[in-house]
Amino acid sequence: MGCREGEGGVITQRVSTGIEGLDEVLQGGFPKGSMILLGGNPGTGKTIFSAEFLYHGARDFFENGLYVSFSEGRDAFIANMSSLGLDFEKLEREGKFKILDLVTVKEAGLDTLMEMMTSDIDTLGVERLVIDSFTAMANAFAKPIDVRIALHLLSKIVRQSGCTTIVITEIPTGEQRIGLGIEEFVSDGIIVLEKRWVEGRLLRELVVEKMRGTRMARTRFLFTLHNGFKVFQPFKAGRVEEPRRFQPIPHTEERFSTGSEELDEIIGGLPRGSAVLIEFGTEISREASMLFSVPIMANFGTQGMAMIILPCSGFNAETIYEIAKEFQLTEEEINDLLRVIERPRPYLKRDVDYVFVPKGQDIREVYEGIARLRQELRERTGKPVLGFIGLDTAGIVLGEESLRNILDQIVTDTRIEGGLIVFVSKPGVEGIAQYVANMADIHVRVVCENGVILFYGVRPRTSLYVAEMDCSKGYPMPKFTPIL
Ligand SMILES: Nc1ncnc2c1ncn2[C@@H]1O[C@H](COP(=O)(O)OP(=O)(O)O)[C@@H](O)[C@H]1O
Ligand SMILES: [Mg+2]
């Protein structure tokens, strides 16, 4: 709870929404005593949103709650919410929460209903009220009621009681708007929950259409219902407080590890001898893209395995050296195991082993030079070699036509040698990326939506995951949360 300056200098006291990640974007929470309309198609998370609002209000902020239910009976509500870790029975016993189960009460008139609510609000000292849903309430009466009158009556109760109130409105599937026509005038805030599909995968969005006295830089936010209602903030690169050496994840007989246990779990590891394509969409920052490529490299390097890298644009031998140092590979490991392919540059450091400048007149000779390097590394380490190719750079250096010609060879050689080849594509090389996608055993995509980084597997097919940066291990790692 906190006090903030609202529009026109009016002081608005805020109450926490109880939703992870939402208070931050609402200048502290809902205006205290406000009436919020919460709309959405069936299954968009309205009940879960309201339950968290009541639960955290009662448990963490000493604001007792009343849940007026027309759509879900008491037992179903308690059971569903306990599966999300919200123990409403305990709150009931402690006198902090009450369910007014009106699912079967259809004979009562509007006046009787309003009296029941007011009485409960007074008896329990309720400060948070949820009507689930206004739509079901309007349909509950034997005698048809005017929704306008009902909404005005509700808003009167809200003003008199001072309760911060969520009024749920069911939006029929296929429609977008709340559509009462009067909601703008009686409500202090309107939030709509939406479902959307990205390449056939479920994405959830929360839209703040109106919030009295609240300045908002952005009004659309991605969220998940995984382990409760959580709103995602735009991707932020974290800072490593205490740098530590990368902790390798052992490979298995059949599969290499990605370097991230979570990612291994999601895509099932990387089969030995396979080709991998990581496709990045637009607006993916450098830090975000590194979360997917660097752990694979660090996991090979820290297990004495060599790698040959043709970096993406924006990276070169020096930057990759710096990254290897951040993950605390030793100077010796770097010079033994790392080979970054560079074009001849006049200012190139010649005295380091990790820069490899291929010699040769044509693409064949260049490729044979790299194949010999791979063989030398494999024999010296006694382990398979990781190949890493930025398709943007490769396309520019070799030309798309020559690149296509050697891609099959690279993939075939990798299969025979039981190594791993990772291709990375960025916007602008879709043609060649499609060519590689057809050959790849593993194909994943990283895209940006509302500033949030989303990850999904095309092969194997996975649902959407939000990727965030986790620095708690002493180096940057991806952290994945499924959109459910
Ligand atoms: N324990 C749970 N964990 C994760 N998601 C859940 C859980 N229970 C229900 N859901 C998801 O929540 C959705 C329903 O949320 P709900 O708040 O009841 O929607 P609404 O009230 O808008 O119809 C379902 O689509 C389901 O996918
Ligand atoms: Mg519901």
Short mmCIF file of C-alpha atoms and ligand atoms in Angstrom, two decimals:
data_model
loop_
_atom_site.label_atom_id
_atom_site.label_comp_id
_atom_site.label_asym_id
_atom_site.label_seq_id
_atom_site.Cartn_x
_atom_site.Cartn_y
_atom_site.Cartn_z
CA MET A 1 0.00 0.00 0.00
CA GLY A 2 1.20 3.51 -0.64
CA CYS A 3 0.21 7.04 -1.45
CA ARG A 4 0.95 8.57 -4.80
CA GLU A 5 0.13 11.77 -6.55
CA GLY A 6 -2.75 11.13 -8.96
CA GLU A 7 -3.91 13.25 -11.86
CA GLY A 8 -4.88 16.79 -10.95
CA GLY A 9 -2.90 16.57 -7.72
CA VAL A 10 -5.44 14.26 -6.04
CA ILE A 11 -3.76 11.89 -3.64
CA THR A 12 -4.67 8.33 -4.56
CA GLN A 13 -4.02 5.67 -1.98
CA ARG A 14 -2.97 2.42 -3.61
CA VAL A 15 -3.65 -1.15 -2.61
CA SER A 16 -1.59 -4.05 -3.90
CA THR A 17 -3.28 -6.00 -6.68
CA GLY A 18 -1.81 -9.20 -5.22
CA ILE A 19 -0.64 -10.09 -8.73
CA GLU A 20 3.07 -10.70 -9.25
CA GLY A 21 4.48 -8.00 -11.53
CA LEU A 22 1.34 -5.84 -11.78
CA ASP A 23 1.78 -3.31 -8.93
CA GLU A 24 5.00 -2.06 -10.53
CA VAL A 25 3.20 -0.96 -13.68
CA LEU A 26 0.17 0.53 -11.85
CA GLN A 27 2.13 3.00 -9.70
CA GLY A 28 1.74 0.74 -6.69
CA GLY A 29 -1.59 -1.02 -7.32
CA PHE A 30 -5.31 -0.29 -7.67
CA PRO A 31 -6.62 3.02 -6.33
CA LYS A 32 -8.07 2.13 -2.90
CA GLY A 33 -11.85 1.83 -2.97
CA SER A 34 -11.98 1.73 -6.75
CA MET A 35 -14.26 -0.42 -8.88
CA ILE A 36 -12.35 -2.38 -11.51
CA LEU A 37 -14.07 -4.16 -14.37
CA LEU A 38 -12.20 -7.34 -15.31
CA GLY A 39 -13.26 -8.71 -18.69
CA GLY A 40 -12.21 -11.62 -20.84
CA ASN A 41 -13.32 -14.67 -22.80
CA PRO A 42 -13.88 -17.90 -20.86
CA GLY A 43 -10.64 -19.45 -19.59
CA THR A 44 -8.59 -16.27 -19.77
CA GLY A 45 -7.77 -16.27 -16.02
CA LYS A 46 -10.34 -13.86 -14.54
CA THR A 47 -11.20 -16.09 -11.59
CA ILE A 48 -7.54 -16.80 -10.82
CA PHE A 49 -6.72 -13.06 -11.04
CA SER A 50 -9.53 -12.22 -8.59
CA ALA A 51 -8.60 -15.07 -6.27
CA GLU A 52 -5.02 -13.81 -5.96
CA PHE A 53 -6.32 -10.28 -5.35
CA LEU A 54 -8.44 -11.57 -2.45
CA TYR A 55 -5.93 -14.09 -1.13
CA HIS A 56 -2.91 -11.80 -0.92
CA GLY A 57 -5.09 -8.94 0.26
CA ALA A 58 -6.33 -10.96 3.22
CA ARG A 59 -3.12 -12.79 4.02
CA ASP A 60 -0.45 -10.17 3.31
CA PHE A 61 -2.23 -6.81 3.64
CA PHE A 62 -4.87 -7.47 6.35
CA GLU A 63 -7.73 -6.56 4.03
CA ASN A 64 -10.56 -9.04 4.47
CA GLY A 65 -12.19 -10.33 1.32
CA LEU A 66 -15.63 -11.36 0.07
CA TYR A 67 -16.01 -13.50 -3.05
CA VAL A 68 -19.52 -13.35 -4.46
CA SER A 69 -19.85 -16.30 -6.81
CA PHE A 70 -22.55 -16.86 -9.41
CA SER A 71 -20.55 -19.15 -11.66
CA GLU A 72 -18.59 -21.55 -9.48
CA GLY A 73 -19.70 -23.20 -6.24
CA ARG A 74 -17.77 -22.87 -2.99
CA ASP A 75 -16.21 -26.35 -3.04
CA ALA A 76 -15.08 -26.10 -6.67
CA PHE A 77 -13.53 -22.69 -6.00
CA ILE A 78 -11.68 -23.88 -2.88
CA ALA A 79 -10.38 -27.00 -4.67
CA ASN A 80 -9.27 -25.20 -7.85
CA MET A 81 -7.46 -22.49 -5.94
CA SER A 82 -5.75 -24.88 -3.56
CA SER A 83 -4.18 -26.52 -6.65
CA LEU A 84 -2.55 -23.12 -7.25
CA GLY A 85 -1.32 -22.98 -3.66
CA LEU A 86 -4.03 -20.61 -2.41
CA ASP A 87 -5.45 -21.98 0.85
CA PHE A 88 -8.79 -20.18 1.15
CA GLU A 89 -10.13 -22.58 3.78
CA LYS A 90 -7.50 -21.35 6.19
CA LEU A 91 -8.46 -17.73 5.50
CA GLU A 92 -12.11 -18.67 6.10
CA ARG A 93 -11.28 -20.23 9.48
CA GLU A 94 -9.33 -17.11 10.42
CA GLY A 95 -12.34 -14.93 9.57
CA LYS A 96 -10.46 -13.09 6.84
CA PHE A 97 -12.41 -14.38 3.89
CA LYS A 98 -15.92 -15.45 2.96
CA ILE A 99 -17.57 -16.95 -0.09
CA LEU A 100 -21.11 -15.89 -0.81
CA ASP A 101 -22.14 -18.85 -2.96
CA LEU A 102 -25.10 -17.71 -5.06
CA VAL A 103 -24.81 -20.25 -7.84
CA THR A 104 -28.13 -21.84 -6.95
CA VAL A 105 -29.89 -18.80 -5.49
CA LYS A 106 -32.00 -17.74 -8.39
CA GLU A 107 -35.24 -16.73 -6.70
CA ALA A 108 -33.78 -13.82 -4.82
CA GLY A 109 -34.38 -10.40 -6.27
CA LEU A 110 -31.73 -7.79 -6.85
CA ASP A 111 -32.59 -6.00 -3.59
CA THR A 112 -32.25 -9.17 -1.49
CA LEU A 113 -28.91 -9.86 -3.13
CA MET A 114 -27.59 -6.39 -2.43
CA GLU A 115 -28.71 -6.71 1.19
CA MET A 116 -26.88 -10.04 1.61
CA MET A 117 -23.71 -8.51 0.24
CA THR A 118 -23.90 -5.40 2.37
CA SER A 119 -24.53 -7.47 5.47
CA ASP A 120 -21.48 -9.68 4.84
CA ILE A 121 -19.32 -6.65 4.09
CA ASP A 122 -20.30 -5.10 7.44
CA THR A 123 -20.03 -8.29 9.52
CA LEU A 124 -16.63 -9.35 8.24
CA GLY A 125 -15.18 -5.85 7.82
CA VAL A 126 -14.58 -6.53 4.14
CA GLU A 127 -12.20 -4.26 2.22
CA ARG A 128 -11.88 -6.32 -0.97
CA LEU A 129 -14.87 -7.48 -2.94
CA VAL A 130 -15.14 -9.66 -6.07
CA ILE A 131 -18.27 -10.31 -8.13
CA ASP A 132 -17.76 -13.42 -10.28
CA SER A 133 -19.36 -12.66 -12.58
CA PHE A 134 -21.55 -9.67 -13.25
CA THR A 135 -22.66 -11.45 -16.42
CA ALA A 136 -23.82 -14.52 -14.44
CA MET A 137 -25.42 -12.25 -11.83
CA ALA A 138 -27.45 -10.44 -14.46
CA ASN A 139 -28.67 -13.80 -15.77
CA ALA A 140 -29.32 -15.27 -12.33
CA PHE A 141 -32.67 -13.71 -11.71
CA ALA A 142 -35.96 -15.25 -12.71
CA LYS A 143 -37.12 -11.77 -13.68
CA PRO A 144 -34.84 -10.13 -16.25
CA ILE A 145 -32.96 -7.17 -14.77
CA ASP A 146 -31.51 -4.11 -16.39
CA VAL A 147 -27.73 -4.44 -16.36
CA ARG A 148 -27.40 -0.69 -16.17
CA ILE A 149 -29.41 -0.52 -12.97
CA ALA A 150 -27.54 -3.49 -11.51
CA LEU A 151 -24.16 -1.95 -12.27
CA HIS A 152 -25.20 1.40 -10.78
CA LEU A 153 -26.44 -0.35 -7.62
CA LEU A 154 -23.17 -2.24 -7.35
CA SER A 155 -21.16 0.91 -7.78
CA LYS A 156 -23.22 2.52 -5.00
CA ILE A 157 -22.33 -0.33 -2.64
CA VAL A 158 -18.69 0.00 -3.60
CA ARG A 159 -18.67 3.77 -2.87
CA GLN A 160 -20.51 3.39 0.43
CA SER A 161 -18.43 0.49 1.72
CA GLY A 162 -15.08 1.78 0.43
CA CYS A 163 -14.26 -1.75 -0.81
CA THR A 164 -11.73 -2.12 -3.58
CA THR A 165 -13.87 -4.16 -5.96
CA ILE A 166 -13.34 -6.36 -8.99
CA VAL A 167 -16.42 -6.90 -11.14
CA ILE A 168 -15.85 -9.76 -13.57
CA THR A 169 -17.49 -9.56 -16.97
CA GLU A 170 -17.61 -12.58 -19.26
CA ILE A 171 -16.90 -11.64 -22.85
CA PRO A 172 -18.38 -14.29 -25.18
CA THR A 173 -15.75 -16.23 -27.14
CA GLY A 174 -15.02 -14.45 -30.40
CA GLU A 175 -15.79 -10.98 -29.04
CA GLN A 176 -13.16 -8.55 -27.84
CA ARG A 177 -14.90 -5.80 -25.91
CA ILE A 178 -16.74 -5.81 -22.59
CA GLY A 179 -19.62 -4.27 -24.47
CA LEU A 180 -21.93 -3.10 -21.68
CA GLY A 181 -21.82 0.41 -23.10
CA ILE A 182 -21.79 2.08 -19.69
CA GLU A 183 -18.64 0.55 -18.17
CA GLU A 184 -16.57 3.66 -18.91
CA PHE A 185 -18.81 5.79 -16.70
CA VAL A 186 -19.26 3.59 -13.63
CA SER A 187 -15.81 2.00 -13.36
CA ASP A 188 -12.47 3.42 -12.22
CA GLY A 189 -10.51 0.84 -14.13
CA ILE A 190 -10.96 -1.64 -16.96
CA ILE A 191 -8.67 -4.63 -17.43
CA VAL A 192 -9.17 -7.12 -20.25
CA LEU A 193 -7.50 -10.55 -20.33
CA GLU A 194 -6.83 -12.00 -23.75
CA LYS A 195 -5.67 -15.24 -25.34
CA ARG A 196 -3.62 -15.05 -28.47
CA TRP A 197 -1.78 -17.61 -30.59
CA VAL A 198 1.83 -17.38 -31.78
CA GLU A 199 2.50 -20.07 -34.40
CA GLY A 200 -0.35 -22.08 -32.89
CA ARG A 201 0.97 -21.70 -29.34
CA LEU A 202 -1.02 -20.08 -26.52
CA LEU A 203 0.02 -16.59 -25.41
CA ARG A 204 -1.77 -14.61 -22.69
CA GLU A 205 -2.08 -10.82 -22.59
CA LEU A 206 -3.40 -8.41 -20.01
CA VAL A 207 -4.58 -5.03 -21.33
CA VAL A 208 -5.17 -2.09 -19.01
CA GLU A 209 -7.79 -0.13 -20.94
CA LYS A 210 -8.37 2.41 -18.21
CA MET A 211 -7.03 3.12 -14.71
CA ARG A 212 -8.06 6.27 -12.92
CA GLY A 213 -5.21 8.51 -11.79
CA THR A 214 -2.52 6.22 -13.15
CA ARG A 215 0.16 7.15 -15.65
CA MET A 216 1.22 4.15 -17.67
CA ALA A 217 4.06 3.96 -20.18
CA ARG A 218 2.70 0.70 -21.55
CA THR A 219 -0.72 -0.89 -21.29
CA ARG A 220 -0.22 -4.42 -22.72
CA PHE A 221 1.55 -7.11 -20.73
CA LEU A 222 2.21 -10.80 -21.21
CA PHE A 223 1.30 -13.11 -18.37
CA THR A 224 1.14 -16.78 -17.44
CA LEU A 225 -1.07 -18.82 -15.10
CA HIS A 226 1.82 -21.21 -14.35
CA ASN A 227 2.06 -21.37 -10.53
CA GLY A 228 -0.40 -18.50 -10.27
CA PHE A 229 -1.03 -15.28 -12.16
CA LYS A 230 2.26 -13.64 -13.09
CA VAL A 231 2.75 -10.53 -15.25
CA PHE A 232 6.05 -10.34 -17.14
CA GLN A 233 8.23 -7.24 -17.36
CA PRO A 234 10.21 -6.44 -20.51
CA PHE A 235 13.49 -8.36 -20.76
CA LYS A 236 16.21 -6.91 -18.55
CA ALA A 237 19.83 -7.99 -18.64
CA GLY A 238 20.85 -8.77 -15.06
CA ARG A 239 24.19 -8.15 -13.39
CA VAL A 240 26.46 -10.86 -12.07
CA GLU A 241 27.39 -9.99 -8.48
CA GLU A 242 29.92 -12.72 -7.74
CA PRO A 243 31.37 -14.18 -10.94
CA ARG A 244 31.96 -17.91 -10.81
CA ARG A 245 33.22 -20.52 -13.23
CA PHE A 246 30.61 -22.20 -15.43
CA GLN A 247 29.35 -25.42 -13.85
CA PRO A 248 29.27 -27.99 -16.65
CA ILE A 249 26.36 -30.37 -17.17
CA PRO A 250 27.67 -33.78 -18.26
CA HIS A 251 26.66 -35.09 -21.67
CA THR A 252 25.00 -38.49 -21.91
CA GLU A 253 25.77 -41.41 -24.24
CA GLU A 254 23.14 -40.24 -26.70
CA ARG A 255 22.85 -36.53 -26.11
CA PHE A 256 24.86 -33.40 -25.52
CA SER A 257 23.59 -30.99 -22.89
CA THR A 258 22.66 -27.44 -23.89
CA GLY A 259 24.44 -26.21 -20.77
CA SER A 260 21.07 -25.34 -19.22
CA GLU A 261 19.21 -27.99 -17.25
CA GLU A 262 15.92 -26.20 -17.90
CA LEU A 263 16.52 -26.07 -21.66
CA ASP A 264 17.60 -29.74 -21.69
CA GLU A 265 14.30 -30.54 -19.99
CA ILE A 266 12.27 -28.54 -22.52
CA ILE A 267 13.80 -29.86 -25.76
CA GLY A 268 15.24 -33.11 -24.46
CA GLY A 269 18.94 -32.34 -25.05
CA LEU A 270 20.87 -32.35 -28.33
CA PRO A 271 21.41 -35.75 -30.00
CA ARG A 272 25.06 -36.54 -30.73
CA GLY A 273 25.85 -35.98 -34.38
CA SER A 274 22.94 -33.57 -34.82
CA ALA A 275 22.38 -30.19 -36.43
CA VAL A 276 20.69 -27.46 -34.40
CA LEU A 277 19.11 -24.24 -35.68
CA ILE A 278 18.46 -21.33 -33.33
CA GLU A 279 16.37 -18.70 -35.12
CA PHE A 280 16.26 -15.21 -33.63
CA GLY A 281 13.46 -12.78 -34.51
CA THR A 282 13.63 -8.99 -34.54
CA GLU A 283 14.39 -6.89 -31.44
CA ILE A 284 16.38 -9.60 -29.67
CA SER A 285 19.15 -7.87 -27.74
CA ARG A 286 22.70 -9.10 -27.69
CA GLU A 287 22.40 -10.16 -24.04
CA ALA A 288 19.19 -12.07 -24.75
CA SER A 289 20.63 -13.89 -27.76
CA MET A 290 23.72 -14.90 -25.79
CA LEU A 291 21.53 -16.72 -23.24
CA PHE A 292 20.85 -19.39 -25.86
CA SER A 293 24.24 -19.78 -27.53
CA VAL A 294 26.84 -19.16 -24.85
CA PRO A 295 25.88 -21.92 -22.35
CA ILE A 296 26.30 -24.55 -25.11
CA MET A 297 29.83 -23.28 -25.76
CA ALA A 298 30.71 -22.88 -22.07
CA ASN A 299 29.45 -26.39 -21.40
CA PHE A 300 31.73 -27.84 -24.09
CA GLY A 301 34.73 -25.74 -23.08
CA THR A 302 34.55 -26.56 -19.37
CA GLN A 303 34.50 -30.27 -20.25
CA GLY A 304 37.68 -30.12 -22.32
CA MET A 305 35.82 -30.12 -25.64
CA ALA A 306 36.90 -27.96 -28.55
CA MET A 307 34.79 -25.62 -30.67
CA ILE A 308 35.09 -23.89 -34.02
CA ILE A 309 33.07 -20.71 -34.21
CA LEU A 310 32.06 -18.53 -37.13
CA PRO A 311 30.48 -15.74 -35.08
CA CYS A 312 27.29 -13.82 -35.87
CA SER A 313 27.66 -10.23 -36.97
CA GLY A 314 28.56 -8.06 -34.00
CA PHE A 315 30.82 -10.74 -32.53
CA ASN A 316 34.44 -11.54 -33.31
CA ALA A 317 37.42 -13.38 -31.80
CA GLU A 318 38.00 -10.67 -29.19
CA THR A 319 34.38 -10.50 -27.97
CA ILE A 320 34.16 -14.29 -27.80
CA TYR A 321 37.43 -14.37 -25.87
CA GLU A 322 35.94 -11.86 -23.40
CA ILE A 323 32.80 -14.01 -23.01
CA ALA A 324 34.94 -17.11 -22.39
CA LYS A 325 36.81 -15.18 -19.68
CA GLU A 326 33.50 -14.16 -18.05
CA PHE A 327 32.61 -17.83 -17.73
CA GLN A 328 36.10 -18.25 -16.26
CA LEU A 329 37.67 -20.50 -18.81
CA THR A 330 41.44 -20.30 -18.30
CA GLU A 331 43.84 -18.76 -20.81
CA GLU A 332 45.13 -22.27 -21.47
CA GLU A 333 41.66 -23.70 -22.08
CA ILE A 334 40.83 -20.85 -24.43
CA ASN A 335 43.99 -21.31 -26.48
CA ASP A 336 43.58 -25.10 -26.52
CA LEU A 337 39.89 -25.39 -27.24
CA LEU A 338 38.57 -22.22 -28.87
CA ARG A 339 38.96 -21.47 -32.58
CA VAL A 340 37.19 -18.42 -33.99
CA ILE A 341 37.15 -18.16 -37.76
CA GLU A 342 38.13 -14.68 -38.93
CA ARG A 343 38.80 -13.09 -42.25
CA PRO A 344 42.35 -11.70 -42.53
CA ARG A 345 42.40 -8.35 -40.74
CA PRO A 346 45.49 -6.09 -40.65
CA TYR A 347 45.01 -5.41 -36.91
CA LEU A 348 44.36 -9.02 -35.99
CA LYS A 349 46.39 -10.27 -33.03
CA ARG A 350 48.67 -12.94 -34.51
CA ASP A 351 50.05 -14.26 -31.28
CA VAL A 352 46.91 -16.01 -30.06
CA ASP A 353 45.86 -19.56 -30.89
CA TYR A 354 42.13 -18.99 -30.74
CA VAL A 355 41.96 -17.01 -34.00
CA PHE A 356 41.81 -19.13 -37.14
CA VAL A 357 42.21 -17.46 -40.54
CA PRO A 358 41.37 -20.01 -43.25
CA LYS A 359 43.62 -20.07 -46.28
CA GLY A 360 42.55 -21.11 -49.73
CA GLN A 361 41.52 -19.87 -53.15
CA ASP A 362 37.93 -21.06 -53.11
CA ILE A 363 35.21 -22.29 -50.82
CA ARG A 364 36.28 -25.94 -51.18
CA GLU A 365 39.81 -25.22 -50.03
CA VAL A 366 38.51 -23.11 -47.16
CA TYR A 367 36.19 -25.90 -46.08
CA GLU A 368 38.95 -28.49 -46.28
CA GLY A 369 41.15 -26.26 -44.13
CA ILE A 370 38.41 -26.11 -41.49
CA ALA A 371 37.86 -29.88 -41.73
CA ARG A 372 41.57 -30.45 -41.05
CA LEU A 373 41.38 -28.10 -38.07
CA ARG A 374 38.39 -30.04 -36.74
CA GLN A 375 40.25 -33.31 -37.11
CA GLU A 376 43.32 -31.91 -35.35
CA LEU A 377 41.16 -30.68 -32.43
CA ARG A 378 39.26 -33.96 -32.20
CA GLU A 379 42.44 -36.00 -32.12
CA ARG A 380 44.13 -33.76 -29.56
CA THR A 381 41.15 -33.63 -27.15
CA GLY A 382 39.87 -37.14 -27.89
CA LYS A 383 36.35 -35.65 -27.90
CA PRO A 384 33.76 -34.53 -30.45
CA VAL A 385 34.00 -30.93 -31.64
CA LEU A 386 31.30 -28.25 -31.50
CA GLY A 387 30.75 -26.24 -34.66
CA PHE A 388 28.96 -22.90 -34.39
CA ILE A 389 27.94 -20.92 -37.45
CA GLY A 390 26.34 -17.47 -37.59
CA LEU A 391 24.36 -17.75 -40.82
CA ASP A 392 24.33 -13.96 -41.32
CA THR A 393 28.15 -13.80 -41.37
CA ALA A 394 28.48 -17.05 -43.31
CA GLY A 395 26.10 -15.74 -45.96
CA ILE A 396 28.08 -12.54 -46.35
CA VAL A 397 31.52 -14.18 -46.32
CA LEU A 398 30.73 -17.11 -48.60
CA GLY A 399 27.73 -15.92 -50.54
CA GLU A 400 24.44 -17.78 -50.15
CA GLU A 401 25.10 -20.05 -53.12
CA SER A 402 28.46 -21.33 -51.86
CA LEU A 403 27.11 -21.60 -48.35
CA ARG A 404 24.27 -23.86 -49.51
CA ASN A 405 26.82 -26.02 -51.28
CA ILE A 406 28.82 -26.73 -48.16
CA LEU A 407 25.95 -26.89 -45.65
CA ASP A 408 25.07 -30.48 -46.55
CA GLN A 409 28.70 -31.41 -46.18
CA ILE A 410 28.95 -29.78 -42.74
CA VAL A 411 25.82 -31.56 -41.51
CA THR A 412 26.93 -34.91 -42.94
CA ASP A 413 30.44 -34.64 -41.48
CA THR A 414 28.96 -33.75 -38.08
CA ARG A 415 26.75 -36.85 -38.18
CA ILE A 416 29.62 -39.14 -39.09
CA GLU A 417 31.92 -37.68 -36.42
CA GLY A 418 29.23 -37.63 -33.71
CA GLY A 419 29.85 -33.94 -33.09
CA LEU A 420 27.40 -31.05 -32.89
CA ILE A 421 26.73 -28.21 -35.31
CA VAL A 422 24.77 -25.17 -34.16
CA PHE A 423 23.46 -22.69 -36.72
CA VAL A 424 22.21 -19.31 -35.61
CA SER A 425 20.06 -17.11 -37.83
CA LYS A 426 18.91 -13.51 -37.51
CA PRO A 427 16.35 -11.51 -39.51
CA GLY A 428 17.57 -10.96 -43.06
CA VAL A 429 18.77 -14.48 -43.83
CA GLU A 430 15.38 -16.22 -43.93
CA GLY A 431 16.16 -18.02 -47.17
CA ILE A 432 19.24 -19.77 -45.90
CA ALA A 433 17.61 -20.32 -42.48
CA GLN A 434 14.77 -22.18 -44.18
CA TYR A 435 17.30 -24.32 -46.01
CA VAL A 436 19.02 -25.17 -42.72
CA ALA A 437 15.66 -25.71 -40.96
CA ASN A 438 14.92 -28.55 -43.37
CA MET A 439 18.12 -30.33 -42.34
CA ALA A 440 18.09 -29.53 -38.63
CA ASP A 441 17.30 -32.19 -36.02
CA ILE A 442 16.55 -29.52 -33.45
CA HIS A 443 14.94 -26.22 -34.47
CA VAL A 444 14.05 -23.54 -31.94
CA ARG A 445 12.90 -19.93 -32.22
CA VAL A 446 13.43 -16.89 -30.01
CA VAL A 447 11.08 -13.95 -30.59
CA CYS A 448 10.20 -10.72 -28.81
CA GLU A 449 6.61 -9.74 -27.88
CA ASN A 450 5.86 -6.57 -25.89
CA GLY A 451 9.53 -6.46 -24.89
CA VAL A 452 9.38 -9.99 -23.45
CA ILE A 453 11.62 -12.75 -24.85
CA LEU A 454 9.68 -15.84 -25.92
CA PHE A 455 11.18 -19.22 -26.73
CA TYR A 456 9.62 -22.24 -28.43
CA GLY A 457 10.66 -25.42 -30.12
CA VAL A 458 9.56 -26.06 -33.72
CA ARG A 459 11.27 -29.47 -33.68
CA PRO A 460 10.59 -30.91 -31.18
CA ARG A 461 7.38 -28.90 -30.90
CA THR A 462 6.95 -27.16 -27.55
CA SER A 463 4.61 -24.56 -26.10
CA LEU A 464 5.74 -20.97 -25.48
CA TYR A 465 8.18 -20.13 -22.71
CA VAL A 466 9.24 -16.73 -21.42
CA ALA A 467 13.02 -16.50 -21.12
CA GLU A 468 14.56 -14.26 -18.48
CA MET A 469 18.13 -13.77 -17.35
CA ASP A 470 19.21 -15.46 -14.15
CA CYS A 471 22.59 -14.41 -12.74
CA SER A 472 22.36 -16.29 -9.45
CA LYS A 473 24.85 -18.97 -10.52
CA GLY A 474 27.61 -16.38 -10.99
CA TYR A 475 27.16 -16.16 -14.76
CA PRO A 476 24.19 -15.32 -17.01
CA MET A 477 21.82 -18.24 -17.64
CA PRO A 478 18.36 -18.45 -19.19
CA LYS A 479 15.39 -19.00 -16.89
CA PHE A 480 12.24 -20.38 -18.52
CA THR A 481 8.59 -19.99 -17.48
CA PRO A 482 5.90 -21.75 -19.53
CA ILE A 483 2.86 -19.81 -20.73
CA LEU A 484 -0.04 -21.83 -19.35
N1 LIG B 1 -3.64 -25.14 -11.26
C1 LIG B 1 -3.55 -24.49 -12.42
N2 LIG B 1 -2.32 -24.17 -12.90
C2 LIG B 1 -2.19 -23.52 -14.07
N3 LIG B 1 -3.22 -23.12 -14.81
C3 LIG B 1 -4.44 -23.43 -14.40
C4 LIG B 1 -4.68 -24.10 -13.18
N4 LIG B 1 -6.00 -24.23 -13.04
C5 LIG B 1 -6.56 -23.67 -14.12
N5 LIG B 1 -5.62 -23.20 -14.95
C6 LIG B 1 -5.82 -22.49 -16.22
O1 LIG B 1 -6.61 -21.39 -15.94
C7 LIG B 1 -7.60 -21.24 -16.92
C8 LIG B 1 -8.90 -20.87 -16.28
O2 LIG B 1 -8.71 -19.76 -15.48
P1 LIG B 1 -9.95 -19.05 -14.86
O3 LIG B 1 -9.44 -18.00 -13.95
O4 LIG B 1 -10.89 -20.04 -14.29
O5 LIG B 1 -10.57 -18.39 -16.17
P2 LIG B 1 -11.90 -17.56 -16.33
O6 LIG B 1 -12.40 -17.25 -14.94
O7 LIG B 1 -11.47 -16.34 -17.10
O8 LIG B 1 -12.83 -18.40 -17.13
C9 LIG B 1 -7.73 -22.53 -17.63
O9 LIG B 1 -7.71 -22.26 -19.01
C10 LIG B 1 -6.54 -23.33 -17.22
O10 LIG B 1 -5.70 -23.45 -18.37
MG MG B 2 -14.19 -17.77 -14.01
#
